[in-house]
Every structure is written in structure tokens, then in C-alpha cells.
Amino acid sequence: MSETAVCPGSFDPVTNGHLDVIERAATHFERLIVGCLRNVGKRPLFDLERRLELLESATAHLDNVEIASFDGLLVEFCRRRGVRIVVRGLRAVSDFESELEMAQMNHRLADVETFFVATSPLYSFLSSTLVKEVARFGGDVTPFVPPAVNDGLRAQFAGRSGERLMEPGSTNVAEGTPHE
Ligand code: PNS
């Protein structure tokens, strides 16, 4: 029986969808280690330290959740921590193929089992990538991310040319604005 599980991801940045999965997984294990991958393939918007800070603040209310970073293979990180269960959120069928491949590879490599949490329908459309894109072009992402992440996104994109930020609840279409 495993008392600890690892919930891995890029978390660039953590969204309310991630948080929902983390909160729910944390109720099923004595300890949940949120593993933040250092080397995200493409250049991350937030560096590792900032991603960890944002994860720390978003999960501060969860006593049994630990935030850690890892590099290289997930199964190696699991081995170092003595963990054999990985938890991943599944948003839609489109996630399934790649998640199944990863789960099967991790099982083959190191006997690590993957448990899937079905993402709440409230967040099934949410991804870090979309959140960044909406924020980059001035959309309101306050419903989708923890407050510190919202502040971080606003700071990242403040003052960038061709991009503007909007107040929560307002629309992003100014009357008379020509289509690009
Ligand atoms: O948030 P993401 O980007 O969907 O998370 C993907 C992640 C970090 C879980 C996955 O890319 C991963 O485990 N990377 C570590 C390298 C590794 O172990 N690759 C083989 C996976 S079968």
C-alpha cells in the first residue's frame, strides 16, 4: 500500500484545473508530492523558481501536499522518493492517448502505476497554454487561475507591445476596434 503519490507536471503556470486535481488527490493519500518538471521542452513563461513559488502559494492550505522539482525521468524522481503511484488529471478523450502511453511507459520502466483523476467539467477546457494565450492578449483569466498566478501573468505581460490587459469581467472587444 502506498501512502504517498506524485502528481507531476510542467505547471507553467498552475491553473485551477491543476489545483482541483491536486486537492482531490490529496484526500486519497497521506502525502502528495507535486513534482514540477524543470526542463519544460519549450521555453517556459515562468522559470522553475517562480513556478514552484506559485504552486506553494496555491497549495498552502493543503497540509499533506509537498512541492518539489524534478529533472529527467519521472520514474527516477519517484524512485528517489520511494513512490510508486503517479496521479494525473484527464480532461478529455484527447488527453487519453498520450496519457495512456506515458502511464504504460512508466509502468514498464519502473513498475510505477498511474491513477487518473477525471477533471471537473468546470475545468475540462482549461490548460496552462490557453491561459497564457488569453492573458497575453489581454483576456481576463481570473476565473481560471489562483490569484497569485493572475498577478504573475499580469506582471509578465504588462507593457508588452500589441498586448493589453483587461479588468476582470470586462470584455476585450473595444467598440470600433478594427479586426486584425
Ligand atoms: O504538465 P505536463 O506538461 O502535461 O506534464 C508532463 C510530464 C511532466 C508529466 C511529463 O512530460 C514527464 O513526466 N516528463 C518527465 C520526463 C519523463 O519521464 N518522460 C517519459 C514519460 S513516459
PDB file of C-alpha atoms and ligand atoms in Angstrom:
ATOM      1  CA  MET A   1       0.000   0.000   0.000  1.00  0.00           C
ATOM      2  CA  SER A   2       1.344   3.391  -0.961  1.00  0.00           C
ATOM      3  CA  GLU A   3       0.832   6.297   1.352  1.00  0.00           C
ATOM      4  CA  THR A   4       2.454   8.792  -0.958  1.00  0.00           C
ATOM      5  CA  ALA A   5       1.778   9.705  -4.564  1.00  0.00           C
ATOM      6  CA  VAL A   6       3.427  12.058  -7.033  1.00  0.00           C
ATOM      7  CA  CYS A   7       1.396  14.492  -9.111  1.00  0.00           C
ATOM      8  CA  PRO A   8       3.785  15.620 -11.870  1.00  0.00           C
ATOM      9  CA  GLY A   9       3.522  18.409 -14.408  1.00  0.00           C
ATOM     10  CA  SER A  10       5.051  21.451 -16.019  1.00  0.00           C
ATOM     11  CA  PHE A  11       2.791  23.857 -14.128  1.00  0.00           C
ATOM     12  CA  ASP A  12       3.661  26.802 -16.358  1.00  0.00           C
ATOM     13  CA  PRO A  13       1.656  28.109 -14.585  1.00  0.00           C
ATOM     14  CA  VAL A  14      -0.547  26.137 -12.193  1.00  0.00           C
ATOM     15  CA  THR A  15      -4.253  26.578 -13.045  1.00  0.00           C
ATOM     16  CA  ASN A  16      -7.450  25.996 -11.098  1.00  0.00           C
ATOM     17  CA  GLY A  17      -7.778  22.749 -13.067  1.00  0.00           C
ATOM     18  CA  HIS A  18      -4.446  21.509 -11.691  1.00  0.00           C
ATOM     19  CA  LEU A  19      -5.474  22.665  -8.245  1.00  0.00           C
ATOM     20  CA  ASP A  20      -8.737  20.734  -8.427  1.00  0.00           C
ATOM     21  CA  VAL A  21      -6.833  17.541  -9.271  1.00  0.00           C
ATOM     22  CA  ILE A  22      -4.244  18.194  -6.533  1.00  0.00           C
ATOM     23  CA  GLU A  23      -6.901  18.914  -3.888  1.00  0.00           C
ATOM     24  CA  ARG A  24      -8.885  15.812  -4.761  1.00  0.00           C
ATOM     25  CA  ALA A  25      -5.832  13.548  -4.988  1.00  0.00           C
ATOM     26  CA  ALA A  26      -4.599  14.866  -1.646  1.00  0.00           C
ATOM     27  CA  THR A  27      -7.694  13.471   0.060  1.00  0.00           C
ATOM     28  CA  HIS A  28      -6.758   9.939  -1.034  1.00  0.00           C
ATOM     29  CA  PHE A  29      -3.114   9.804   0.042  1.00  0.00           C
ATOM     30  CA  GLU A  30      -1.349  10.574   3.280  1.00  0.00           C
ATOM     31  CA  ARG A  31       1.134  12.634   1.318  1.00  0.00           C
ATOM     32  CA  LEU A  32       1.036  14.086  -2.181  1.00  0.00           C
ATOM     33  CA  ILE A  33       4.230  15.341  -3.796  1.00  0.00           C
ATOM     34  CA  VAL A  34       3.584  17.801  -6.601  1.00  0.00           C
ATOM     35  CA  GLY A  35       6.558  17.326  -8.924  1.00  0.00           C
ATOM     36  CA  CYS A  36       7.309  20.311 -11.121  1.00  0.00           C
ATOM     37  CA  LEU A  37       9.398  19.473 -14.184  1.00  0.00           C
ATOM     38  CA  ARG A  38      12.430  21.749 -14.509  1.00  0.00           C
ATOM     39  CA  ASN A  39      13.103  21.399 -18.214  1.00  0.00           C
ATOM     40  CA  VAL A  40       9.862  22.069 -19.971  1.00  0.00           C
ATOM     41  CA  GLY A  41      10.524  21.379 -23.689  1.00  0.00           C
ATOM     42  CA  LYS A  42       9.736  24.817 -24.959  1.00  0.00           C
ATOM     43  CA  ARG A  43      10.935  27.848 -23.057  1.00  0.00           C
ATOM     44  CA  PRO A  44       8.630  28.254 -20.074  1.00  0.00           C
ATOM     45  CA  LEU A  45       6.934  31.572 -19.345  1.00  0.00           C
ATOM     46  CA  PHE A  46       7.737  31.217 -15.656  1.00  0.00           C
ATOM     47  CA  ASP A  47      11.136  29.946 -14.560  1.00  0.00           C
ATOM     48  CA  LEU A  48      11.274  26.964 -12.243  1.00  0.00           C
ATOM     49  CA  GLU A  49      11.627  29.022  -9.062  1.00  0.00           C
ATOM     50  CA  ARG A  50       8.560  31.105  -9.914  1.00  0.00           C
ATOM     51  CA  ARG A  51       6.515  28.023 -10.871  1.00  0.00           C
ATOM     52  CA  LEU A  52       7.425  26.468  -7.513  1.00  0.00           C
ATOM     53  CA  GLU A  53       6.520  29.672  -5.640  1.00  0.00           C
ATOM     54  CA  LEU A  54       3.146  29.814  -7.367  1.00  0.00           C
ATOM     55  CA  LEU A  55       2.498  26.139  -6.592  1.00  0.00           C
ATOM     56  CA  GLU A  56       3.486  26.729  -2.950  1.00  0.00           C
ATOM     57  CA  SER A  57       1.093  29.631  -2.571  1.00  0.00           C
ATOM     58  CA  ALA A  58      -1.758  27.846  -4.386  1.00  0.00           C
ATOM     59  CA  THR A  59      -1.458  24.753  -2.159  1.00  0.00           C
ATOM     60  CA  ALA A  60      -0.627  26.479   1.147  1.00  0.00           C
ATOM     61  CA  HIS A  61      -3.992  25.314   2.552  1.00  0.00           C
ATOM     62  CA  LEU A  62      -3.157  21.636   1.931  1.00  0.00           C
ATOM     63  CA  ASP A  63      -1.127  20.260   4.851  1.00  0.00           C
ATOM     64  CA  ASN A  64      -0.205  16.965   3.198  1.00  0.00           C
ATOM     65  CA  VAL A  65       0.998  18.453  -0.094  1.00  0.00           C
ATOM     66  CA  GLU A  66       4.681  18.986  -0.779  1.00  0.00           C
ATOM     67  CA  ILE A  67       6.037  20.938  -3.726  1.00  0.00           C
ATOM     68  CA  ALA A  68       9.247  19.658  -5.322  1.00  0.00           C
ATOM     69  CA  SER A  69      11.063  19.982  -8.625  1.00  0.00           C
ATOM     70  CA  PHE A  70      12.498  17.238 -10.764  1.00  0.00           C
ATOM     71  CA  ASP A  71      14.681  16.860 -13.789  1.00  0.00           C
ATOM     72  CA  GLY A  72      14.958  13.910 -16.150  1.00  0.00           C
ATOM     73  CA  LEU A  73      12.739  10.882 -15.893  1.00  0.00           C
ATOM     74  CA  LEU A  74       9.654  10.977 -13.717  1.00  0.00           C
ATOM     75  CA  VAL A  75      10.194   7.368 -12.699  1.00  0.00           C
ATOM     76  CA  GLU A  76      13.665   8.281 -11.381  1.00  0.00           C
ATOM     77  CA  PHE A  77      12.133  11.033  -9.269  1.00  0.00           C
ATOM     78  CA  CYS A  78       9.568   8.515  -7.998  1.00  0.00           C
ATOM     79  CA  ARG A  79      12.323   6.020  -7.208  1.00  0.00           C
ATOM     80  CA  ARG A  80      14.350   8.591  -5.256  1.00  0.00           C
ATOM     81  CA  ARG A  81      11.223   9.441  -3.239  1.00  0.00           C
ATOM     82  CA  GLY A  82      10.187   5.823  -2.775  1.00  0.00           C
ATOM     83  CA  VAL A  83       6.866   6.437  -4.534  1.00  0.00           C
ATOM     84  CA  ARG A  84       5.119   4.045  -6.939  1.00  0.00           C
ATOM     85  CA  ILE A  85       1.947   5.970  -7.710  1.00  0.00           C
ATOM     86  CA  VAL A  86       1.592   8.861 -10.115  1.00  0.00           C
ATOM     87  CA  VAL A  87      -1.611  10.910 -10.288  1.00  0.00           C
ATOM     88  CA  ARG A  88      -2.623  12.709 -13.461  1.00  0.00           C
ATOM     89  CA  GLY A  89      -5.767  14.613 -14.398  1.00  0.00           C
ATOM     90  CA  LEU A  90      -7.691  13.574 -17.505  1.00  0.00           C
ATOM     91  CA  ARG A  91      -9.598  16.432 -19.104  1.00  0.00           C
ATOM     92  CA  ALA A  92     -10.983  14.824 -22.226  1.00  0.00           C
ATOM     93  CA  VAL A  93     -10.591  11.919 -24.608  1.00  0.00           C
ATOM     94  CA  SER A  94      -7.928  13.952 -26.399  1.00  0.00           C
ATOM     95  CA  ASP A  95      -5.704  13.665 -23.306  1.00  0.00           C
ATOM     96  CA  PHE A  96      -6.152   9.946 -23.129  1.00  0.00           C
ATOM     97  CA  GLU A  97      -3.836   8.742 -25.864  1.00  0.00           C
ATOM     98  CA  SER A  98      -0.686  10.489 -24.658  1.00  0.00           C
ATOM     99  CA  GLU A  99      -1.528   9.885 -21.006  1.00  0.00           C
ATOM    100  CA  LEU A 100      -2.020   6.178 -21.663  1.00  0.00           C
ATOM    101  CA  GLU A 101       1.341   5.994 -23.436  1.00  0.00           C
ATOM    102  CA  MET A 102       3.104   7.734 -20.564  1.00  0.00           C
ATOM    103  CA  ALA A 103       1.371   5.570 -17.985  1.00  0.00           C
ATOM    104  CA  GLN A 104       2.309   2.395 -19.851  1.00  0.00           C
ATOM    105  CA  MET A 105       5.909   3.525 -20.349  1.00  0.00           C
ATOM    106  CA  ASN A 106       6.280   4.485 -16.682  1.00  0.00           C
ATOM    107  CA  HIS A 107       4.843   1.150 -15.661  1.00  0.00           C
ATOM    108  CA  ARG A 108       7.183  -0.696 -17.998  1.00  0.00           C
ATOM    109  CA  LEU A 109      10.215   1.313 -16.904  1.00  0.00           C
ATOM    110  CA  ALA A 110       9.777   1.128 -13.178  1.00  0.00           C
ATOM    111  CA  ASP A 111       6.531  -0.524 -12.137  1.00  0.00           C
ATOM    112  CA  VAL A 112       5.053   2.898 -11.429  1.00  0.00           C
ATOM    113  CA  GLU A 113       1.249   2.907 -11.555  1.00  0.00           C
ATOM    114  CA  THR A 114      -0.709   5.916 -12.826  1.00  0.00           C
ATOM    115  CA  PHE A 115      -4.035   6.836 -11.253  1.00  0.00           C
ATOM    116  CA  PHE A 116      -6.203   9.206 -13.260  1.00  0.00           C
ATOM    117  CA  VAL A 117      -8.472  11.815 -11.758  1.00  0.00           C
ATOM    118  CA  ALA A 118     -11.308  12.880 -14.051  1.00  0.00           C
ATOM    119  CA  THR A 119     -11.040  16.637 -14.283  1.00  0.00           C
ATOM    120  CA  SER A 120     -14.110  18.540 -13.152  1.00  0.00           C
ATOM    121  CA  PRO A 121     -16.188  19.618 -16.192  1.00  0.00           C
ATOM    122  CA  LEU A 122     -15.727  23.139 -14.840  1.00  0.00           C
ATOM    123  CA  TYR A 123     -12.098  22.953 -15.923  1.00  0.00           C
ATOM    124  CA  SER A 124     -12.095  20.487 -18.811  1.00  0.00           C
ATOM    125  CA  PHE A 125     -11.297  23.223 -21.349  1.00  0.00           C
ATOM    126  CA  LEU A 126      -8.504  24.705 -19.259  1.00  0.00           C
ATOM    127  CA  SER A 127      -4.797  24.417 -19.945  1.00  0.00           C
ATOM    128  CA  SER A 128      -1.743  26.443 -18.982  1.00  0.00           C
ATOM    129  CA  THR A 129      -1.154  27.086 -22.681  1.00  0.00           C
ATOM    130  CA  LEU A 130      -4.612  28.582 -23.249  1.00  0.00           C
ATOM    131  CA  VAL A 131      -4.458  30.592 -20.047  1.00  0.00           C
ATOM    132  CA  LYS A 132      -1.150  32.116 -21.166  1.00  0.00           C
ATOM    133  CA  GLU A 133      -2.528  32.912 -24.593  1.00  0.00           C
ATOM    134  CA  VAL A 134      -5.659  34.572 -23.206  1.00  0.00           C
ATOM    135  CA  ALA A 135      -3.610  36.569 -20.686  1.00  0.00           C
ATOM    136  CA  ARG A 136      -1.020  37.539 -23.312  1.00  0.00           C
ATOM    137  CA  PHE A 137      -3.689  39.240 -25.404  1.00  0.00           C
ATOM    138  CA  GLY A 138      -5.402  40.938 -22.507  1.00  0.00           C
ATOM    139  CA  GLY A 139      -8.174  38.456 -21.668  1.00  0.00           C
ATOM    140  CA  ASP A 140      -9.428  38.037 -18.125  1.00  0.00           C
ATOM    141  CA  VAL A 141      -8.124  34.792 -16.645  1.00  0.00           C
ATOM    142  CA  THR A 142      -9.172  35.445 -13.043  1.00  0.00           C
ATOM    143  CA  PRO A 143     -11.736  32.575 -13.106  1.00  0.00           C
ATOM    144  CA  PHE A 144      -9.103  30.108 -14.251  1.00  0.00           C
ATOM    145  CA  VAL A 145      -6.060  30.591 -12.051  1.00  0.00           C
ATOM    146  CA  PRO A 146      -5.192  31.219  -8.405  1.00  0.00           C
ATOM    147  CA  PRO A 147      -4.880  34.952  -7.557  1.00  0.00           C
ATOM    148  CA  ALA A 148      -1.065  34.880  -7.325  1.00  0.00           C
ATOM    149  CA  VAL A 149      -0.884  33.346 -10.796  1.00  0.00           C
ATOM    150  CA  ASN A 150      -3.194  36.028 -12.141  1.00  0.00           C
ATOM    151  CA  ASP A 151      -0.894  38.680 -10.664  1.00  0.00           C
ATOM    152  CA  GLY A 152       2.130  36.877 -12.114  1.00  0.00           C
ATOM    153  CA  LEU A 153       0.571  36.752 -15.576  1.00  0.00           C
ATOM    154  CA  ARG A 154      -0.365  40.414 -15.457  1.00  0.00           C
ATOM    155  CA  ALA A 155       3.176  41.286 -14.425  1.00  0.00           C
ATOM    156  CA  GLN A 156       4.648  39.133 -17.191  1.00  0.00           C
ATOM    157  CA  PHE A 157       2.549  40.703 -19.893  1.00  0.00           C
ATOM    158  CA  ALA A 158       2.294  44.269 -18.583  1.00  0.00           C
ATOM    159  CA  GLY A 159       3.553  46.807 -21.054  1.00  0.00           C
ATOM    160  CA  ARG A 160       4.256  44.360 -23.865  1.00  0.00           C
ATOM    161  CA  SER A 161       3.597  45.977 -27.218  1.00  0.00           C
ATOM    162  CA  GLY A 162       0.450  44.850 -29.004  1.00  0.00           C
ATOM    163  CA  GLU A 163      -0.844  43.226 -25.857  1.00  0.00           C
ATOM    164  CA  ARG A 164      -3.133  44.753 -23.300  1.00  0.00           C
ATOM    165  CA  LEU A 165      -4.709  43.643 -20.095  1.00  0.00           C
ATOM    166  CA  MET A 166      -8.362  43.967 -19.253  1.00  0.00           C
ATOM    167  CA  GLU A 167     -10.145  44.321 -15.974  1.00  0.00           C
ATOM    168  CA  PRO A 168     -11.927  41.237 -14.617  1.00  0.00           C
ATOM    169  CA  GLY A 169     -15.446  40.998 -16.008  1.00  0.00           C
ATOM    170  CA  SER A 170     -14.959  43.429 -18.866  1.00  0.00           C
ATOM    171  CA  THR A 171     -14.983  42.350 -22.483  1.00  0.00           C
ATOM    172  CA  ASN A 172     -11.902  42.504 -24.616  1.00  0.00           C
ATOM    173  CA  VAL A 173     -13.543  43.995 -27.675  1.00  0.00           C
ATOM    174  CA  ALA A 174     -13.390  47.768 -27.821  1.00  0.00           C
ATOM    175  CA  GLU A 175     -16.134  49.294 -29.922  1.00  0.00           C
ATOM    176  CA  GLY A 176     -14.869  50.289 -33.296  1.00  0.00           C
ATOM    177  CA  THR A 177     -11.676  48.292 -32.957  1.00  0.00           C
ATOM    178  CA  PRO A 178     -10.779  47.058 -36.406  1.00  0.00           C
ATOM    179  CA  HIS A 179     -10.276  43.329 -36.839  1.00  0.00           C
ATOM    180  CA  GLU A 180      -6.646  42.299 -37.124  1.00  0.00           C
TER     181      GLU A 180
HETATM  182  O1  PNS B   1       2.033  19.306 -17.349  1.00  0.00           O
HETATM  183  P1  PNS B   1       2.542  18.397 -18.428  1.00  0.00           P
HETATM  184  O2  PNS B   1       3.486  19.139 -19.342  1.00  0.00           O
HETATM  185  O3  PNS B   1       1.432  17.714 -19.175  1.00  0.00           O
HETATM  186  O4  PNS B   1       3.393  17.236 -17.686  1.00  0.00           O
HETATM  187  C1  PNS B   1       4.086  16.252 -18.424  1.00  0.00           C
HETATM  188  C2  PNS B   1       5.062  15.469 -17.527  1.00  0.00           C
HETATM  189  C3  PNS B   1       5.962  16.429 -16.778  1.00  0.00           C
HETATM  190  C4  PNS B   1       4.285  14.651 -16.544  1.00  0.00           C
HETATM  191  C5  PNS B   1       5.874  14.523 -18.445  1.00  0.00           C
HETATM  192  O5  PNS B   1       6.368  15.254 -19.545  1.00  0.00           O
HETATM  193  C6  PNS B   1       7.038  13.868 -17.718  1.00  0.00           C
HETATM  194  O6  PNS B   1       6.855  13.029 -16.894  1.00  0.00           O
HETATM  195  N1  PNS B   1       8.271  14.333 -18.037  1.00  0.00           N
HETATM  196  C7  PNS B   1       9.485  13.843 -17.408  1.00  0.00           C
HETATM  197  C8  PNS B   1      10.334  13.056 -18.386  1.00  0.00           C
HETATM  198  C9  PNS B   1       9.835  11.636 -18.495  1.00  0.00           C
HETATM  199  O7  PNS B   1       9.777  10.903 -17.543  1.00  0.00           O
HETATM  200  N2  PNS B   1       9.448  11.277 -19.734  1.00  0.00           N
HETATM  201  C10 PNS B   1       8.930   9.958 -20.035  1.00  0.00           C
HETATM  202  C11 PNS B   1       7.444   9.894 -19.731  1.00  0.00           C
HETATM  203  S1  PNS B   1       6.814   8.331 -20.166  1.00  0.00           S
END
